[in-house]
PDB file of C-alpha atoms in Angstrom:
ATOM      1  CA  ALA A   1      47.145 214.745 137.446  1.00 78.00           C
ATOM      2  CA  GLY A   2      47.614 214.723 141.206  1.00 83.00           C
ATOM      3  CA  ARG A   3      47.732 216.774 144.349  1.00 83.00           C
ATOM      4  CA  ALA A   4      50.594 217.879 146.537  1.00 81.00           C
ATOM      5  CA  ARG A   5      50.489 218.804 150.178  1.00 75.00           C
ATOM      6  CA  LEU A   6      53.359 220.826 151.596  1.00 77.00           C
ATOM      7  CA  THR A   7      54.108 221.378 155.252  1.00 71.00           C
ATOM      8  CA  ALA A   8      56.869 223.261 157.016  1.00 70.00           C
ATOM      9  CA  TYR A   9      59.806 221.296 158.403  1.00 65.00           C
ATOM     10  CA  GLN A  10      59.502 220.393 162.093  1.00 62.00           C
ATOM     11  CA  SER A  11      62.713 219.641 163.962  1.00 62.00           C
ATOM     12  CA  ARG A  12      60.904 217.668 166.673  1.00 65.00           C
ATOM     13  CA  PRO A  13      57.579 216.416 165.367  1.00 70.00           C
ATOM     14  CA  GLU A  14      55.163 214.851 167.809  1.00 84.00           C
ATOM     15  CA  VAL A  15      53.875 211.281 167.753  1.00 87.00           C
ATOM     16  CA  SER A  16      50.588 211.412 165.889  1.00 85.00           C
ATOM     17  CA  LYS A  17      49.290 207.863 166.448  1.00 86.00           C
ATOM     18  CA  LEU A  18      49.698 205.277 169.187  1.00 87.00           C
ATOM     19  CA  TYR A  19      48.948 201.627 168.478  1.00 86.00           C
ATOM     20  CA  ARG A  20      48.738 199.364 171.528  1.00 87.00           C
ATOM     21  CA  SER A  21      48.615 195.611 171.802  1.00 85.00           C
ATOM     22  CA  GLY A  22      45.045 194.606 172.524  1.00 81.00           C
ATOM     23  CA  ASP A  23      43.571 197.515 170.569  1.00 80.00           C
ATOM     24  CA  LEU A  24      41.170 196.376 167.910  1.00 77.00           C
ATOM     25  CA  LEU A  25      43.120 198.502 165.414  1.00 84.00           C
ATOM     26  CA  LEU A  26      46.474 196.669 165.726  1.00 85.00           C
ATOM     27  CA  ALA A  27      46.999 193.142 164.379  1.00 86.00           C
ATOM     28  CA  PRO A  28      48.732 190.718 166.799  1.00 83.00           C
ATOM     29  CA  ALA A  29      51.985 190.252 164.837  1.00 83.00           C
ATOM     30  CA  VAL A  30      54.792 192.801 164.448  1.00 86.00           C
ATOM     31  CA  GLU A  31      57.968 192.230 162.403  1.00 86.00           C
ATOM     32  CA  SER A  32      61.272 194.041 162.629  1.00 85.00           C
ATOM     33  CA  SER A  33      64.700 193.804 161.028  1.00 82.00           C
ATOM     34  CA  TRP A  34      68.034 195.589 161.452  1.00 78.00           C
ATOM     35  CA  ASP A  35      70.332 196.924 158.760  1.00 73.00           C
ATOM     36  CA  VAL A  36      73.649 195.445 159.946  1.00 71.00           C
ATOM     37  CA  HIS A  37      74.814 193.962 156.631  1.00 72.00           C
ATOM     38  CA  SER A  38      77.194 196.829 155.972  1.00 77.00           C
ATOM     39  CA  ALA A  39      78.567 196.891 159.524  1.00 83.00           C
ATOM     40  CA  GLN A  40      82.124 198.107 160.052  1.00 88.00           C
ATOM     41  CA  ASN A  41      83.865 198.126 163.398  1.00 90.00           C
ATOM     42  CA  VAL A  42      87.536 199.069 162.874  1.00 94.00           C
ATOM     43  CA  PHE A  43      88.317 202.586 161.643  1.00 93.00           C
ATOM     44  CA  LEU A  44      91.690 203.928 160.517  1.00 94.00           C
ATOM     45  CA  ALA A  45      92.259 207.643 159.960  1.00 93.00           C
ATOM     46  CA  VAL A  46      95.407 208.853 158.168  1.00 93.00           C
ATOM     47  CA  ALA A  47      96.693 212.392 157.762  1.00 91.00           C
ATOM     48  CA  ASP A  48      99.811 213.456 155.896  1.00 81.00           C
ATOM     49  CA  SER A  49     101.666 216.455 157.231  1.00 70.00           C
ATOM     50  CA  PRO A  50     103.837 218.016 154.483  1.00 67.00           C
ATOM     51  CA  GLU A  51     105.159 220.578 156.973  1.00 70.00           C
ATOM     52  CA  ARG A  52     106.477 217.866 159.291  1.00 69.00           C
ATOM     53  CA  GLY A  53     107.292 215.302 156.619  1.00 73.00           C
ATOM     54  CA  GLU A  54     105.359 212.571 158.426  1.00 78.00           C
ATOM     55  CA  SER A  55     102.047 210.755 158.407  1.00 85.00           C
ATOM     56  CA  ARG A  56      99.822 210.396 161.432  1.00 89.00           C
ATOM     57  CA  THR A  57      97.444 207.522 162.016  1.00 92.00           C
ATOM     58  CA  ALA A  58      94.633 206.939 164.475  1.00 93.00           C
ATOM     59  CA  ILE A  59      92.533 203.834 165.032  1.00 94.00           C
ATOM     60  CA  ALA A  60      89.113 203.570 166.674  1.00 93.00           C
ATOM     61  CA  VAL A  61      87.587 200.163 167.337  1.00 94.00           C
ATOM     62  CA  ASN A  62      84.048 199.204 168.301  1.00 92.00           C
ATOM     63  CA  ASP A  63      84.887 196.465 170.802  1.00 92.00           C
ATOM     64  CA  ASP A  64      81.868 196.974 173.059  1.00 90.00           C
ATOM     65  CA  PRO A  65      80.482 193.517 173.964  1.00 91.00           C
ATOM     66  CA  ASN A  66      76.987 195.056 174.233  1.00 88.00           C
ATOM     67  CA  SER A  67      77.073 196.152 170.588  1.00 86.00           C
ATOM     68  CA  PRO A  68      75.852 193.450 168.171  1.00 85.00           C
ATOM     69  CA  ILE A  69      78.160 194.851 165.463  1.00 86.00           C
ATOM     70  CA  SER A  70      81.333 194.993 167.592  1.00 89.00           C
ATOM     71  CA  THR A  71      84.577 193.093 166.972  1.00 91.00           C
ATOM     72  CA  VAL A  72      83.637 190.900 169.926  1.00 91.00           C
ATOM     73  CA  ASN A  73      80.413 189.769 168.227  1.00 87.00           C
ATOM     74  CA  LEU A  74      81.231 189.911 164.486  1.00 86.00           C
ATOM     75  CA  GLY A  75      85.019 189.751 164.304  1.00 87.00           C
ATOM     76  CA  ARG A  76      87.121 192.534 162.797  1.00 88.00           C
ATOM     77  CA  ILE A  77      85.515 194.261 159.822  1.00 89.00           C
ATOM     78  CA  MET A  78      87.787 196.987 158.536  1.00 88.00           C
ATOM     79  CA  ALA A  79      86.278 200.195 157.190  1.00 89.00           C
ATOM     80  CA  PRO A  80      87.959 201.947 154.264  1.00 90.00           C
ATOM     81  CA  PRO A  81      90.683 204.274 155.574  1.00 91.00           C
ATOM     82  CA  LEU A  82      89.684 207.857 156.213  1.00 89.00           C
ATOM     83  CA  ILE A  83      92.246 210.157 154.551  1.00 90.00           C
ATOM     84  CA  LEU A  84      92.331 213.680 155.974  1.00 89.00           C
ATOM     85  CA  ASN A  85      94.298 216.773 155.071  1.00 84.00           C
ATOM     86  CA  HIS A  86      95.490 219.533 157.384  1.00 79.00           C
ATOM     87  CA  VAL A  87      94.799 217.889 160.724  1.00 84.00           C
ATOM     88  CA  ALA A  88      96.074 220.048 163.563  1.00 82.00           C
ATOM     89  CA  SER A  89      97.165 217.315 165.970  1.00 86.00           C
ATOM     90  CA  GLN A  90      97.189 213.630 166.795  1.00 87.00           C
ATOM     91  CA  GLU A  91      94.296 214.278 169.189  1.00 91.00           C
ATOM     92  CA  ALA A  92      92.217 215.847 166.400  1.00 89.00           C
ATOM     93  CA  LEU A  93      92.930 212.861 164.155  1.00 90.00           C
ATOM     94  CA  GLN A  94      91.929 210.437 166.927  1.00 92.00           C
ATOM     95  CA  THR A  95      88.718 212.408 167.472  1.00 91.00           C
ATOM     96  CA  ALA A  96      87.901 212.113 163.742  1.00 90.00           C
ATOM     97  CA  ALA A  97      88.402 208.316 163.845  1.00 92.00           C
ATOM     98  CA  GLU A  98      86.228 208.011 166.970  1.00 91.00           C
ATOM     99  CA  ARG A  99      83.487 210.189 165.453  1.00 90.00           C
ATOM    100  CA  LEU A 100      83.414 207.923 162.385  1.00 89.00           C
ATOM    101  CA  ARG A 101      83.214 204.840 164.631  1.00 89.00           C
ATOM    102  CA  ASP A 102      80.334 206.351 166.606  1.00 88.00           C
ATOM    103  CA  GLU A 103      78.422 207.325 163.442  1.00 87.00           C
ATOM    104  CA  LYS A 104      78.771 203.772 162.077  1.00 85.00           C
ATOM    105  CA  MET A 105      77.211 202.416 165.273  1.00 83.00           C
ATOM    106  CA  LEU A 106      73.892 203.942 164.192  1.00 82.00           C
ATOM    107  CA  SER A 107      71.606 201.449 162.468  1.00 81.00           C
ATOM    108  CA  VAL A 108      68.121 201.570 161.000  1.00 83.00           C
ATOM    109  CA  GLN A 109      65.466 199.187 162.246  1.00 86.00           C
ATOM    110  CA  THR A 110      62.599 198.527 159.843  1.00 91.00           C
ATOM    111  CA  ILE A 111      59.295 197.786 161.581  1.00 92.00           C
ATOM    112  CA  ARG A 112      56.269 196.258 159.844  1.00 93.00           C
ATOM    113  CA  PHE A 113      52.790 196.013 161.321  1.00 91.00           C
ATOM    114  CA  GLU A 114      49.193 196.033 160.187  1.00 90.00           C
ATOM    115  CA  THR A 115      46.081 197.825 161.378  1.00 90.00           C
ATOM    116  CA  LEU A 116      42.566 198.538 160.326  1.00 90.00           C
ATOM    117  CA  PRO A 117      42.526 201.401 157.781  1.00 91.00           C
ATOM    118  CA  GLN A 118      43.507 204.744 159.338  1.00 87.00           C
ATOM    119  CA  VAL A 119      44.165 208.229 158.022  1.00 87.00           C
ATOM    120  CA  HIS A 120      47.916 208.912 157.967  1.00 84.00           C
ATOM    121  CA  GLU A 121      50.144 211.756 156.815  1.00 81.00           C
ATOM    122  CA  PRO A 122      53.440 211.166 154.972  1.00 77.00           C
ATOM    123  CA  HIS A 123      56.377 210.466 157.301  1.00 84.00           C
ATOM    124  CA  GLU A 124      54.327 210.595 160.489  1.00 88.00           C
ATOM    125  CA  LEU A 125      55.801 209.520 163.809  1.00 90.00           C
ATOM    126  CA  VAL A 126      53.920 206.497 165.108  1.00 91.00           C
ATOM    127  CA  ALA A 127      54.306 204.781 168.481  1.00 91.00           C
ATOM    128  CA  LEU A 128      53.860 201.045 169.045  1.00 88.00           C
ATOM    129  CA  GLU A 129      53.280 199.403 172.409  1.00 89.00           C
ATOM    130  CA  HIS A 130      53.374 195.691 171.704  1.00 88.00           C
ATOM    131  CA  PRO A 131      54.765 192.682 173.635  1.00 86.00           C
ATOM    132  CA  GLN A 132      57.173 191.979 170.734  1.00 84.00           C
ATOM    133  CA  LEU A 133      58.328 195.576 170.334  1.00 86.00           C
ATOM    134  CA  GLU A 134      57.923 199.037 171.829  1.00 88.00           C
ATOM    135  CA  ALA A 135      59.077 201.756 169.466  1.00 89.00           C
ATOM    136  CA  VAL A 136      58.579 205.193 168.023  1.00 90.00           C
ATOM    137  CA  CYS A 137      59.198 205.130 164.296  1.00 91.00           C
ATOM    138  CA  ARG A 138      58.756 207.340 161.255  1.00 91.00           C
ATOM    139  CA  GLN A 139      56.365 205.790 158.761  1.00 91.00           C
ATOM    140  CA  SER A 140      58.148 205.219 155.481  1.00 90.00           C
ATOM    141  CA  ARG A 141      55.280 203.578 153.603  1.00 91.00           C
ATOM    142  CA  TRP A 142      51.850 202.051 153.948  1.00 90.00           C
ATOM    143  CA  GLU A 143      49.513 200.155 151.711  1.00 91.00           C
ATOM    144  CA  LEU A 144      45.818 199.241 151.763  1.00 92.00           C
ATOM    145  CA  ARG A 145      44.964 195.642 150.818  1.00 92.00           C
ATOM    146  CA  GLU A 146      41.884 193.570 151.507  1.00 91.00           C
ATOM    147  CA  GLY A 147      40.509 195.945 154.124  1.00 91.00           C
ATOM    148  CA  ARG A 148      43.786 196.083 156.086  1.00 92.00           C
ATOM    149  CA  MET A 149      46.495 198.736 156.273  1.00 92.00           C
ATOM    150  CA  PHE A 150      50.089 197.479 156.088  1.00 93.00           C
ATOM    151  CA  HIS A 151      52.623 199.899 157.605  1.00 92.00           C
ATOM    152  CA  GLU A 152      56.396 200.117 157.423  1.00 93.00           C
ATOM    153  CA  GLY A 153      58.320 202.401 159.739  1.00 92.00           C
ATOM    154  CA  LYS A 154      61.957 203.129 160.427  1.00 91.00           C
ATOM    155  CA  ARG A 155      63.804 204.051 163.579  1.00 87.00           C
ATOM    156  CA  VAL A 156      67.447 204.797 164.141  1.00 83.00           C
ATOM    157  CA  MET A 157      69.173 203.105 167.066  1.00 80.00           C
ATOM    158  CA  PHE A 158      72.668 203.193 168.496  1.00 80.00           C
ATOM    159  CA  LEU A 159      74.100 199.665 168.307  1.00 76.00           C
TER     160      LEU A 159
END
């Protein structure tokens, strides 16, 4: 009892709507929040080497003072150890720990705003130019209530 609309995957979709502060379409307030509750900033990688009869360890730490989730700003928050098998070298193990650290520095920002009713496609890219926030985000949901359209979008940022 419904309809489905299928479209081909686009690796780099274009921004389909732009909402600017001062436009009659965009309400004056914009809200945003970051997902930093599960932040981790110390990463330990361990690899056993049966051939050598030894274990190797590597540590990568997010201690960047510009990162809001770093050890400098939050204190040390240990991630679960990363256990690897068949690691070729200490350098490869260190690279794995650093890659994990860098991936954990990605965070999702949720952006909420309201407009007059507009036609939107699922998961559209929408741009906002607002004094509180300038962003390009992927719409994750919207809702029509009382003649207004309430949007929620997500963007991924490197913290």
